[in-house]
């Protein structure tokens, strides 16, 4: 077989951030034959913006400079000044310290946000059209000794040597791996979070709220909801939101990919915020004027494994998190970087399981920690994590530690760890079977 003939077929289920970024890396490996199956006929722009932290940027660069460039081409400066230093600023919104700065997260020059739809369009440009099929929703998976077989809702079937599930928070692949009845299979909204959001022109916002919140990224903490603002589109539009704990009565309607953003009847009562700082009350009133973009969020309890045999899950399928630590997409990109690296080493189908096991070992602890962190952030924002909100110093320390954990990670070390684990697995398998440890 010539060296340019692919020897391993890989099906990626889901063409979101995880699936497309991974595919952008894998298609460069001549020994792999990649195909992506995406459920929707085309990606819709639902107006969702992502602020990608430094670990997300590092992960994209590791997959390839062109992946990072695709992001840069689509991202826009949050501020109208490309060189302006910006940070997410956490303030007390209510109580004795109302109006006081708690901590700053992710200070950097020229911080960018990117619309999810634009980022997906950028990644798609890196992938040949014949490697992705839209309108293909996987409904069933089964494995044989030979390969992985999967079926779509339209009744058609395919097979591949390896199947990677990047199919989001309500993942079919997660249900296959863990089992429909496993307690961690379905996402949960343990704390009953409902997120209300409005998108208005900056001009309109300036008439109603302090103009500085149309050009900065504040989060105001408080017991009946935290309130935030994100300038968008070079400061011409403003996304403002109120996340309220304990009122959602429905299952999670999913992250920003969800096409169903109905408010499920949840209502915002602005009078509940009368004891919040006056600046915050004004933002609450702005959001309360239009709560049509409102949804119930959720996350995954820890899965006991991310991979079994020749099937694995990544991104939100593996570890959906609440949006409060701003790191869900970043974790999806870290998954993709590790898998991309491992598949450099997998030159025959017999090594797939060793690679997926190494991926699980390296990625599961860190990504599940981020799920826990986002939950904790939500509770801290709502003054519901013990009495830590009463001690600004302790709060600052907590956010600093969290920011170091997510942003300052050495991803190259993770790739090396994955490589070592893969080599151990290969050696272990060889000694069990008595076969040579080679990979060719
Ligand atoms: P998705 O983006 O959900 O993609 C899954 C894809 O799989 C979709 O295209 C879907 O159509 C497809 N699919 C589903 N089922 C099937 C099937 N059966 N067969 C085939 N295809 C299927 N993260 C950050 O890092 N920074 C932020 O600032 C940030 N802000 C956020 C704000 C909000 C309000 C929310 C809700 C989330 C935010 N996130 C943020 C998280 C981020 O959006 C997600 O973590 C990220 O989109 C996950 O990517 P994914 O590819 O795993 O899943």
PDB file of N, CA and C and ligand atoms in Angstrom, residues 12-21 36-43 48-53 55-56 111 113-114 116 120 133-140 151-153 165-173 195 197 230 254-259 261 295-298 314-333 335, ligand 1:
ATOM      1  N   UNK A  12     -16.333  11.671  12.001  1.00  0.00           N
ATOM      2  CA  UNK A  12     -16.544  12.667  13.060  1.00  0.00           C
ATOM      3  C   UNK A  12     -18.026  13.024  13.035  1.00  0.00           C
ATOM      4  N   UNK A  13     -18.686  12.817  14.155  1.00  0.00           N
ATOM      5  CA  UNK A  13     -20.118  13.106  14.217  1.00  0.00           C
ATOM      6  C   UNK A  13     -20.310  14.474  14.858  1.00  0.00           C
ATOM      7  N   UNK A  14     -20.803  15.431  14.073  1.00  0.00           N
ATOM      8  CA  UNK A  14     -20.997  16.797  14.567  1.00  0.00           C
ATOM      9  C   UNK A  14     -19.950  17.736  14.014  1.00  0.00           C
ATOM     10  N   UNK A  15     -20.412  18.765  13.316  1.00  0.00           N
ATOM     11  CA  UNK A  15     -19.499  19.751  12.730  1.00  0.00           C
ATOM     12  C   UNK A  15     -19.609  21.078  13.453  1.00  0.00           C
ATOM     13  N   UNK A  16     -19.474  21.051  14.787  1.00  0.00           N
ATOM     14  CA  UNK A  16     -19.413  22.294  15.576  1.00  0.00           C
ATOM     15  C   UNK A  16     -17.948  22.667  15.785  1.00  0.00           C
ATOM     16  N   UNK A  17     -17.678  23.377  16.862  1.00  0.00           N
ATOM     17  CA  UNK A  17     -16.309  23.844  17.103  1.00  0.00           C
ATOM     18  C   UNK A  17     -15.360  22.662  17.308  1.00  0.00           C
ATOM     19  N   UNK A  18     -15.795  21.672  18.096  1.00  0.00           N
ATOM     20  CA  UNK A  18     -14.934  20.510  18.354  1.00  0.00           C
ATOM     21  C   UNK A  18     -14.698  19.723  17.059  1.00  0.00           C
ATOM     22  N   UNK A  19     -15.783  19.380  16.360  1.00  0.00           N
ATOM     23  CA  UNK A  19     -15.677  18.517  15.175  1.00  0.00           C
ATOM     24  C   UNK A  19     -14.878  19.163  14.057  1.00  0.00           C
ATOM     25  N   UNK A  20     -15.148  20.429  13.779  1.00  0.00           N
ATOM     26  CA  UNK A  20     -14.471  21.079  12.647  1.00  0.00           C
ATOM     27  C   UNK A  20     -13.003  21.372  12.958  1.00  0.00           C
ATOM     28  N   UNK A  21     -12.713  21.791  14.198  1.00  0.00           N
ATOM     29  CA  UNK A  21     -11.299  22.079  14.513  1.00  0.00           C
ATOM     30  C   UNK A  21     -10.488  20.790  14.462  1.00  0.00           C
ATOM     31  N   UNK A  36     -16.903  14.089   8.030  1.00  0.00           N
ATOM     32  CA  UNK A  36     -17.729  14.694   9.093  1.00  0.00           C
ATOM     33  C   UNK A  36     -19.196  14.558   8.689  1.00  0.00           C
ATOM     34  N   UNK A  37     -20.015  14.180   9.651  1.00  0.00           N
ATOM     35  CA  UNK A  37     -21.467  14.115   9.432  1.00  0.00           C
ATOM     36  C   UNK A  37     -22.120  15.114  10.366  1.00  0.00           C
ATOM     37  N   UNK A  38     -22.801  16.104   9.817  1.00  0.00           N
ATOM     38  CA  UNK A  38     -23.407  17.179  10.620  1.00  0.00           C
ATOM     39  C   UNK A  38     -24.933  17.126  10.458  1.00  0.00           C
ATOM     40  N   UNK A  39     -25.631  17.223  11.590  1.00  0.00           N
ATOM     41  CA  UNK A  39     -27.090  17.050  11.584  1.00  0.00           C
ATOM     42  C   UNK A  39     -27.827  18.164  10.844  1.00  0.00           C
ATOM     43  N   UNK A  40     -27.423  19.409  11.040  1.00  0.00           N
ATOM     44  CA  UNK A  40     -28.215  20.501  10.446  1.00  0.00           C
ATOM     45  C   UNK A  40     -27.851  20.670   8.963  1.00  0.00           C
ATOM     46  N   UNK A  41     -28.796  21.142   8.154  1.00  0.00           N
ATOM     47  CA  UNK A  41     -28.496  21.339   6.726  1.00  0.00           C
ATOM     48  C   UNK A  41     -27.460  22.438   6.522  1.00  0.00           C
ATOM     49  N   UNK A  42     -27.469  23.434   7.378  1.00  0.00           N
ATOM     50  CA  UNK A  42     -26.409  24.458   7.374  1.00  0.00           C
ATOM     51  C   UNK A  42     -26.400  25.157   8.732  1.00  0.00           C
ATOM     52  N   UNK A  43     -25.231  25.701   9.088  1.00  0.00           N
ATOM     53  CA  UNK A  43     -25.156  26.369  10.389  1.00  0.00           C
ATOM     54  C   UNK A  43     -25.908  27.690  10.333  1.00  0.00           C
ATOM     55  N   UNK A  48     -24.759  34.285  18.605  1.00  0.00           N
ATOM     56  CA  UNK A  48     -23.984  33.956  19.797  1.00  0.00           C
ATOM     57  C   UNK A  48     -22.537  34.381  19.614  1.00  0.00           C
ATOM     58  N   UNK A  49     -21.991  35.029  20.632  1.00  0.00           N
ATOM     59  CA  UNK A  49     -20.591  35.455  20.577  1.00  0.00           C
ATOM     60  C   UNK A  49     -19.758  34.666  21.573  1.00  0.00           C
ATOM     61  N   UNK A  50     -18.520  34.361  21.206  1.00  0.00           N
ATOM     62  CA  UNK A  50     -17.615  33.645  22.107  1.00  0.00           C
ATOM     63  C   UNK A  50     -16.405  34.517  22.378  1.00  0.00           C
ATOM     64  N   UNK A  51     -15.990  34.576  23.646  1.00  0.00           N
ATOM     65  CA  UNK A  51     -14.723  35.231  23.977  1.00  0.00           C
ATOM     66  C   UNK A  51     -13.758  34.099  24.292  1.00  0.00           C
ATOM     67  N   UNK A  52     -12.832  33.845  23.391  1.00  0.00           N
ATOM     68  CA  UNK A  52     -11.941  32.692  23.584  1.00  0.00           C
ATOM     69  C   UNK A  52     -10.728  33.083  24.415  1.00  0.00           C
ATOM     70  N   UNK A  53     -10.507  32.327  25.485  1.00  0.00           N
ATOM     71  CA  UNK A  53      -9.406  32.624  26.395  1.00  0.00           C
ATOM     72  C   UNK A  53      -8.091  32.104  25.813  1.00  0.00           C
ATOM     73  N   UNK A  55      -6.049  29.738  26.534  1.00  0.00           N
ATOM     74  CA  UNK A  55      -5.851  28.296  26.292  1.00  0.00           C
ATOM     75  C   UNK A  55      -6.506  27.874  24.968  1.00  0.00           C
ATOM     76  N   UNK A  56      -7.600  28.543  24.597  1.00  0.00           N
ATOM     77  CA  UNK A  56      -8.246  28.232  23.314  1.00  0.00           C
ATOM     78  C   UNK A  56      -7.339  28.629  22.153  1.00  0.00           C
ATOM     79  N   UNK A 111      -8.539  42.494  23.108  1.00  0.00           N
ATOM     80  CA  UNK A 111      -9.327  41.265  23.287  1.00  0.00           C
ATOM     81  C   UNK A 111     -10.391  41.154  22.212  1.00  0.00           C
ATOM     82  N   UNK A 113     -13.790  39.045  20.349  1.00  0.00           N
ATOM     83  CA  UNK A 113     -14.886  38.089  20.450  1.00  0.00           C
ATOM     84  C   UNK A 113     -15.140  37.599  19.029  1.00  0.00           C
ATOM     85  N   UNK A 114     -15.739  36.433  18.940  1.00  0.00           N
ATOM     86  CA  UNK A 114     -16.006  35.904  17.609  1.00  0.00           C
ATOM     87  C   UNK A 114     -17.408  35.301  17.634  1.00  0.00           C
ATOM     88  N   UNK A 116     -20.027  32.585  16.885  1.00  0.00           N
ATOM     89  CA  UNK A 116     -19.867  31.145  16.680  1.00  0.00           C
ATOM     90  C   UNK A 116     -20.032  30.801  15.198  1.00  0.00           C
ATOM     91  N   UNK A 120     -17.216  28.982  12.803  1.00  0.00           N
ATOM     92  CA  UNK A 120     -17.483  27.724  12.088  1.00  0.00           C
ATOM     93  C   UNK A 120     -17.245  27.912  10.592  1.00  0.00           C
ATOM     94  N   UNK A 133     -20.703  16.062   5.197  1.00  0.00           N
ATOM     95  CA  UNK A 133     -22.066  15.943   4.702  1.00  0.00           C
ATOM     96  C   UNK A 133     -23.004  16.564   5.735  1.00  0.00           C
ATOM     97  N   UNK A 134     -23.755  17.574   5.286  1.00  0.00           N
ATOM     98  CA  UNK A 134     -24.735  18.227   6.165  1.00  0.00           C
ATOM     99  C   UNK A 134     -26.071  17.483   6.087  1.00  0.00           C
ATOM    100  N   UNK A 135     -26.920  17.722   7.071  1.00  0.00           N
ATOM    101  CA  UNK A 135     -28.253  17.106   7.072  1.00  0.00           C
ATOM    102  C   UNK A 135     -28.194  15.621   7.383  1.00  0.00           C
ATOM    103  N   UNK A 136     -27.157  15.179   8.098  1.00  0.00           N
ATOM    104  CA  UNK A 136     -27.003  13.758   8.450  1.00  0.00           C
ATOM    105  C   UNK A 136     -26.957  13.624   9.960  1.00  0.00           C
ATOM    106  N   UNK A 137     -28.059  13.202  10.544  1.00  0.00           N
ATOM    107  CA  UNK A 137     -28.131  13.094  12.009  1.00  0.00           C
ATOM    108  C   UNK A 137     -27.993  11.634  12.423  1.00  0.00           C
ATOM    109  N   UNK A 138     -26.939  11.347  13.155  1.00  0.00           N
ATOM    110  CA  UNK A 138     -26.726   9.966  13.610  1.00  0.00           C
ATOM    111  C   UNK A 138     -27.759   9.613  14.677  1.00  0.00           C
ATOM    112  N   UNK A 139     -28.309   8.412  14.570  1.00  0.00           N
ATOM    113  CA  UNK A 139     -29.298   7.995  15.571  1.00  0.00           C
ATOM    114  C   UNK A 139     -28.876   6.724  16.304  1.00  0.00           C
ATOM    115  N   UNK A 140     -27.971   5.954  15.705  1.00  0.00           N
ATOM    116  CA  UNK A 140     -27.620   4.665  16.311  1.00  0.00           C
ATOM    117  C   UNK A 140     -26.165   4.310  16.001  1.00  0.00           C
ATOM    118  N   UNK A 151     -25.917   4.616  12.068  1.00  0.00           N
ATOM    119  CA  UNK A 151     -27.114   4.794  11.249  1.00  0.00           C
ATOM    120  C   UNK A 151     -27.619   6.220  11.419  1.00  0.00           C
ATOM    121  N   UNK A 152     -28.217   6.757  10.363  1.00  0.00           N
ATOM    122  CA  UNK A 152     -28.744   8.125  10.411  1.00  0.00           C
ATOM    123  C   UNK A 152     -30.273   8.088  10.503  1.00  0.00           C
ATOM    124  N   UNK A 153     -30.833   9.229  10.879  1.00  0.00           N
ATOM    125  CA  UNK A 153     -32.299   9.296  11.008  1.00  0.00           C
ATOM    126  C   UNK A 153     -32.994   9.085   9.650  1.00  0.00           C
ATOM    127  N   UNK A 165     -17.322  11.311  18.502  1.00  0.00           N
ATOM    128  CA  UNK A 165     -18.593  12.020  18.702  1.00  0.00           C
ATOM    129  C   UNK A 165     -18.362  13.436  19.195  1.00  0.00           C
ATOM    130  N   UNK A 166     -18.607  14.403  18.289  1.00  0.00           N
ATOM    131  CA  UNK A 166     -18.500  15.818  18.661  1.00  0.00           C
ATOM    132  C   UNK A 166     -19.883  16.430  18.496  1.00  0.00           C
ATOM    133  N   UNK A 167     -20.893  15.701  18.994  1.00  0.00           N
ATOM    134  CA  UNK A 167     -22.278  16.058  18.681  1.00  0.00           C
ATOM    135  C   UNK A 167     -22.983  16.809  19.809  1.00  0.00           C
ATOM    136  N   UNK A 168     -22.217  17.566  20.578  1.00  0.00           N
ATOM    137  CA  UNK A 168     -22.810  18.548  21.468  1.00  0.00           C
ATOM    138  C   UNK A 168     -23.443  17.986  22.733  1.00  0.00           C
ATOM    139  N   UNK A 169     -24.085  18.881  23.470  1.00  0.00           N
ATOM    140  CA  UNK A 169     -24.553  18.572  24.836  1.00  0.00           C
ATOM    141  C   UNK A 169     -25.553  17.403  24.895  1.00  0.00           C
ATOM    142  N   UNK A 170     -26.370  17.253  23.850  1.00  0.00           N
ATOM    143  CA  UNK A 170     -27.362  16.156  23.857  1.00  0.00           C
ATOM    144  C   UNK A 170     -26.853  14.990  23.005  1.00  0.00           C
ATOM    145  N   UNK A 171     -25.614  14.625  23.196  1.00  0.00           N
ATOM    146  CA  UNK A 171     -24.913  13.698  22.308  1.00  0.00           C
ATOM    147  C   UNK A 171     -25.485  12.277  22.256  1.00  0.00           C
ATOM    148  N   UNK A 172     -25.665  11.812  21.039  1.00  0.00           N
ATOM    149  CA  UNK A 172     -26.067  10.411  20.815  1.00  0.00           C
ATOM    150  C   UNK A 172     -24.875   9.482  21.115  1.00  0.00           C
ATOM    151  N   UNK A 173     -23.673   9.973  20.814  1.00  0.00           N
ATOM    152  CA  UNK A 173     -22.484   9.142  21.026  1.00  0.00           C
ATOM    153  C   UNK A 173     -22.223   8.969  22.528  1.00  0.00           C
ATOM    154  N   UNK A 195     -31.055  31.840  31.722  1.00  0.00           N
ATOM    155  CA  UNK A 195     -30.271  32.984  31.233  1.00  0.00           C
ATOM    156  C   UNK A 195     -31.162  33.847  30.343  1.00  0.00           C
ATOM    157  N   UNK A 197     -31.233  37.202  27.900  1.00  0.00           N
ATOM    158  CA  UNK A 197     -30.231  37.998  27.180  1.00  0.00           C
ATOM    159  C   UNK A 197     -30.902  38.916  26.175  1.00  0.00           C
ATOM    160  N   UNK A 230     -21.504  42.586  27.235  1.00  0.00           N
ATOM    161  CA  UNK A 230     -20.373  42.350  26.319  1.00  0.00           C
ATOM    162  C   UNK A 230     -20.558  43.241  25.096  1.00  0.00           C
ATOM    163  N   UNK A 254     -29.780  23.606  25.882  1.00  0.00           N
ATOM    164  CA  UNK A 254     -28.522  23.510  25.140  1.00  0.00           C
ATOM    165  C   UNK A 254     -27.773  24.816  25.078  1.00  0.00           C
ATOM    166  N   UNK A 255     -26.516  24.762  24.575  1.00  0.00           N
ATOM    167  CA  UNK A 255     -25.728  25.978  24.461  1.00  0.00           C
ATOM    168  C   UNK A 255     -26.195  26.786  23.267  1.00  0.00           C
ATOM    169  N   UNK A 256     -25.355  27.694  22.814  1.00  0.00           N
ATOM    170  CA  UNK A 256     -25.780  28.631  21.785  1.00  0.00           C
ATOM    171  C   UNK A 256     -26.052  28.001  20.428  1.00  0.00           C
ATOM    172  N   UNK A 257     -25.872  26.673  20.313  1.00  0.00           N
ATOM    173  CA  UNK A 257     -26.187  26.014  19.049  1.00  0.00           C
ATOM    174  C   UNK A 257     -27.668  25.704  18.960  1.00  0.00           C
ATOM    175  N   UNK A 258     -28.351  25.784  20.090  1.00  0.00           N
ATOM    176  CA  UNK A 258     -29.747  25.396  20.124  1.00  0.00           C
ATOM    177  C   UNK A 258     -30.577  26.287  19.204  1.00  0.00           C
ATOM    178  N   UNK A 259     -31.447  25.665  18.434  1.00  0.00           N
ATOM    179  CA  UNK A 259     -32.307  26.468  17.581  1.00  0.00           C
ATOM    180  C   UNK A 259     -33.564  26.871  18.340  1.00  0.00           C
ATOM    181  N   UNK A 261     -34.811  28.644  21.270  1.00  0.00           N
ATOM    182  CA  UNK A 261     -34.410  29.555  22.346  1.00  0.00           C
ATOM    183  C   UNK A 261     -35.638  30.101  23.050  1.00  0.00           C
ATOM    184  N   UNK A 295     -32.924  31.132  27.800  1.00  0.00           N
ATOM    185  CA  UNK A 295     -32.915  29.684  27.800  1.00  0.00           C
ATOM    186  C   UNK A 295     -32.400  29.118  29.103  1.00  0.00           C
ATOM    187  N   UNK A 296     -32.684  27.835  29.280  1.00  0.00           N
ATOM    188  CA  UNK A 296     -32.247  27.125  30.466  1.00  0.00           C
ATOM    189  C   UNK A 296     -30.919  26.445  30.122  1.00  0.00           C
ATOM    190  N   UNK A 297     -29.895  26.655  30.943  1.00  0.00           N
ATOM    191  CA  UNK A 297     -28.581  26.074  30.637  1.00  0.00           C
ATOM    192  C   UNK A 297     -28.359  24.810  31.463  1.00  0.00           C
ATOM    193  N   UNK A 298     -27.340  24.046  31.108  1.00  0.00           N
ATOM    194  CA  UNK A 298     -27.071  22.835  31.871  1.00  0.00           C
ATOM    195  C   UNK A 298     -25.651  22.369  31.662  1.00  0.00           C
ATOM    196  N   UNK A 314     -15.957  14.076  22.398  1.00  0.00           N
ATOM    197  CA  UNK A 314     -15.162  15.264  22.686  1.00  0.00           C
ATOM    198  C   UNK A 314     -16.055  16.498  22.698  1.00  0.00           C
ATOM    199  N   UNK A 315     -15.493  17.607  23.191  1.00  0.00           N
ATOM    200  CA  UNK A 315     -16.265  18.856  23.250  1.00  0.00           C
ATOM    201  C   UNK A 315     -17.432  18.735  24.219  1.00  0.00           C
ATOM    202  N   UNK A 316     -18.497  19.469  23.920  1.00  0.00           N
ATOM    203  CA  UNK A 316     -19.667  19.455  24.809  1.00  0.00           C
ATOM    204  C   UNK A 316     -20.266  18.058  24.946  1.00  0.00           C
ATOM    205  N   UNK A 317     -20.062  17.190  23.986  1.00  0.00           N
ATOM    206  CA  UNK A 317     -20.570  15.812  24.109  1.00  0.00           C
ATOM    207  C   UNK A 317     -19.946  15.138  25.328  1.00  0.00           C
ATOM    208  N   UNK A 318     -18.693  15.461  25.604  1.00  0.00           N
ATOM    209  CA  UNK A 318     -17.970  14.810  26.698  1.00  0.00           C
ATOM    210  C   UNK A 318     -18.102  15.570  28.011  1.00  0.00           C
ATOM    211  N   UNK A 319     -18.159  16.913  27.941  1.00  0.00           N
ATOM    212  CA  UNK A 319     -18.073  17.697  29.180  1.00  0.00           C
ATOM    213  C   UNK A 319     -18.742  19.055  29.018  1.00  0.00           C
ATOM    214  N   UNK A 320     -20.015  19.065  28.691  1.00  0.00           N
ATOM    215  CA  UNK A 320     -20.714  20.356  28.591  1.00  0.00           C
ATOM    216  C   UNK A 320     -20.640  21.051  29.950  1.00  0.00           C
ATOM    217  N   UNK A 321     -20.377  22.351  29.913  1.00  0.00           N
ATOM    218  CA  UNK A 321     -20.273  23.091  31.182  1.00  0.00           C
ATOM    219  C   UNK A 321     -21.195  24.306  31.144  1.00  0.00           C
ATOM    220  N   UNK A 322     -21.513  24.828  32.303  1.00  0.00           N
ATOM    221  CA  UNK A 322     -22.270  26.078  32.365  1.00  0.00           C
ATOM    222  C   UNK A 322     -21.405  27.186  31.763  1.00  0.00           C
ATOM    223  N   UNK A 323     -22.021  28.222  31.194  1.00  0.00           N
ATOM    224  CA  UNK A 323     -21.203  29.222  30.471  1.00  0.00           C
ATOM    225  C   UNK A 323     -20.471  30.218  31.357  1.00  0.00           C
ATOM    226  N   UNK A 324     -20.436  30.004  32.680  1.00  0.00           N
ATOM    227  CA  UNK A 324     -19.980  31.065  33.575  1.00  0.00           C
ATOM    228  C   UNK A 324     -18.462  31.190  33.706  1.00  0.00           C
ATOM    229  N   UNK A 325     -17.704  30.197  33.226  1.00  0.00           N
ATOM    230  CA  UNK A 325     -16.245  30.334  33.256  1.00  0.00           C
ATOM    231  C   UNK A 325     -15.712  30.639  31.860  1.00  0.00           C
ATOM    232  N   UNK A 326     -16.610  30.744  30.868  1.00  0.00           N
ATOM    233  CA  UNK A 326     -16.214  31.113  29.501  1.00  0.00           C
ATOM    234  C   UNK A 326     -15.175  30.179  28.908  1.00  0.00           C
ATOM    235  N   UNK A 327     -15.299  28.872  29.181  1.00  0.00           N
ATOM    236  CA  UNK A 327     -14.229  27.974  28.745  1.00  0.00           C
ATOM    237  C   UNK A 327     -14.712  26.710  28.040  1.00  0.00           C
ATOM    238  N   UNK A 328     -15.996  26.645  27.673  1.00  0.00           N
ATOM    239  CA  UNK A 328     -16.518  25.429  27.027  1.00  0.00           C
ATOM    240  C   UNK A 328     -15.887  25.181  25.671  1.00  0.00           C
ATOM    241  N   UNK A 329     -15.867  26.214  24.835  1.00  0.00           N
ATOM    242  CA  UNK A 329     -15.280  26.060  23.501  1.00  0.00           C
ATOM    243  C   UNK A 329     -13.774  25.844  23.632  1.00  0.00           C
ATOM    244  N   UNK A 330     -13.173  26.501  24.613  1.00  0.00           N
ATOM    245  CA  UNK A 330     -11.729  26.342  24.827  1.00  0.00           C
ATOM    246  C   UNK A 330     -11.405  24.881  25.154  1.00  0.00           C
ATOM    247  N   UNK A 331     -12.239  24.265  25.978  1.00  0.00           N
ATOM    248  CA  UNK A 331     -11.994  22.855  26.321  1.00  0.00           C
ATOM    249  C   UNK A 331     -12.212  21.954  25.100  1.00  0.00           C
ATOM    250  N   UNK A 332     -13.187  22.295  24.269  1.00  0.00           N
ATOM    251  CA  UNK A 332     -13.414  21.524  23.035  1.00  0.00           C
ATOM    252  C   UNK A 332     -12.163  21.599  22.145  1.00  0.00           C
ATOM    253  N   UNK A 333     -11.557  22.791  22.083  1.00  0.00           N
ATOM    254  CA  UNK A 333     -10.369  22.978  21.246  1.00  0.00           C
ATOM    255  C   UNK A 333      -9.164  22.245  21.843  1.00  0.00           C
ATOM    256  N   UNK A 335      -9.388  19.429  23.531  1.00  0.00           N
ATOM    257  CA  UNK A 335      -9.637  18.021  23.152  1.00  0.00           C
ATOM    258  C   UNK A 335      -9.120  17.766  21.738  1.00  0.00           C
TER     259      UNK A 335
HETATM  260  P1  LIG B   1     -21.597  22.276  19.517  1.00  0.00           P
HETATM  261  O1  LIG B   1     -21.067  23.616  19.191  1.00  0.00           O
HETATM  262  O2  LIG B   1     -22.903  22.151  20.202  1.00  0.00           O
HETATM  263  O3  LIG B   1     -21.643  21.452  18.143  1.00  0.00           O
HETATM  264  C1  LIG B   1     -22.216  20.178  18.048  1.00  0.00           C
HETATM  265  C2  LIG B   1     -22.589  19.941  16.592  1.00  0.00           C
HETATM  266  O4  LIG B   1     -23.059  18.591  16.453  1.00  0.00           O
HETATM  267  C3  LIG B   1     -23.715  20.853  16.122  1.00  0.00           C
HETATM  268  O5  LIG B   1     -23.352  21.439  14.905  1.00  0.00           O
HETATM  269  C4  LIG B   1     -24.912  19.908  15.994  1.00  0.00           C
HETATM  270  O6  LIG B   1     -25.812  20.295  14.975  1.00  0.00           O
HETATM  271  C5  LIG B   1     -24.239  18.583  15.662  1.00  0.00           C
HETATM  272  N1  LIG B   1     -25.013  17.413  16.066  1.00  0.00           N
HETATM  273  C6  LIG B   1     -25.762  17.254  17.200  1.00  0.00           C
HETATM  274  N2  LIG B   1     -26.293  16.017  17.236  1.00  0.00           N
HETATM  275  C7  LIG B   1     -25.893  15.375  16.107  1.00  0.00           C
HETATM  276  C8  LIG B   1     -26.122  14.069  15.582  1.00  0.00           C
HETATM  277  N3  LIG B   1     -26.877  13.175  16.236  1.00  0.00           N
HETATM  278  N4  LIG B   1     -25.578  13.734  14.394  1.00  0.00           N
HETATM  279  C9  LIG B   1     -24.777  14.634  13.713  1.00  0.00           C
HETATM  280  N5  LIG B   1     -24.533  15.884  14.178  1.00  0.00           N
HETATM  281  C10 LIG B   1     -25.077  16.256  15.364  1.00  0.00           C
HETATM  282  N6  LIG B   1     -17.147  28.874  25.415  1.00  0.00           N
HETATM  283  C11 LIG B   1     -15.986  29.591  25.434  1.00  0.00           C
HETATM  284  O7  LIG B   1     -14.888  29.001  25.343  1.00  0.00           O
HETATM  285  N7  LIG B   1     -16.002  30.965  25.552  1.00  0.00           N
HETATM  286  C12 LIG B   1     -17.166  31.671  25.677  1.00  0.00           C
HETATM  287  O8  LIG B   1     -17.155  32.895  25.772  1.00  0.00           O
HETATM  288  C13 LIG B   1     -18.398  30.943  25.699  1.00  0.00           C
HETATM  289  N8  LIG B   1     -19.577  31.590  25.841  1.00  0.00           N
HETATM  290  C14 LIG B   1     -20.726  30.863  25.894  1.00  0.00           C
HETATM  291  C15 LIG B   1     -21.923  31.548  26.103  1.00  0.00           C
HETATM  292  C16 LIG B   1     -23.113  30.847  26.187  1.00  0.00           C
HETATM  293  C17 LIG B   1     -24.368  31.592  26.462  1.00  0.00           C
HETATM  294  C18 LIG B   1     -23.109  29.428  26.039  1.00  0.00           C
HETATM  295  C19 LIG B   1     -24.394  28.655  26.133  1.00  0.00           C
HETATM  296  C20 LIG B   1     -21.924  28.747  25.790  1.00  0.00           C
HETATM  297  C21 LIG B   1     -20.723  29.451  25.737  1.00  0.00           C
HETATM  298  N9  LIG B   1     -19.504  28.792  25.536  1.00  0.00           N
HETATM  299  C22 LIG B   1     -18.335  29.508  25.559  1.00  0.00           C
HETATM  300  C23 LIG B   1     -19.472  27.332  25.324  1.00  0.00           C
HETATM  301  C24 LIG B   1     -19.372  26.920  23.852  1.00  0.00           C
HETATM  302  O9  LIG B   1     -20.373  27.541  23.081  1.00  0.00           O
HETATM  303  C25 LIG B   1     -19.477  25.388  23.703  1.00  0.00           C
HETATM  304  O10 LIG B   1     -18.684  24.760  24.666  1.00  0.00           O
HETATM  305  C26 LIG B   1     -19.020  24.933  22.316  1.00  0.00           C
HETATM  306  O11 LIG B   1     -19.881  25.455  21.340  1.00  0.00           O
HETATM  307  C27 LIG B   1     -18.972  23.403  22.219  1.00  0.00           C
HETATM  308  O12 LIG B   1     -18.621  23.009  20.913  1.00  0.00           O
HETATM  309  P2  LIG B   1     -18.986  21.540  20.384  1.00  0.00           P
HETATM  310  O13 LIG B   1     -18.494  21.464  18.989  1.00  0.00           O
HETATM  311  O14 LIG B   1     -18.548  20.531  21.360  1.00  0.00           O
HETATM  312  O15 LIG B   1     -20.570  21.469  20.425  1.00  0.00           O
END
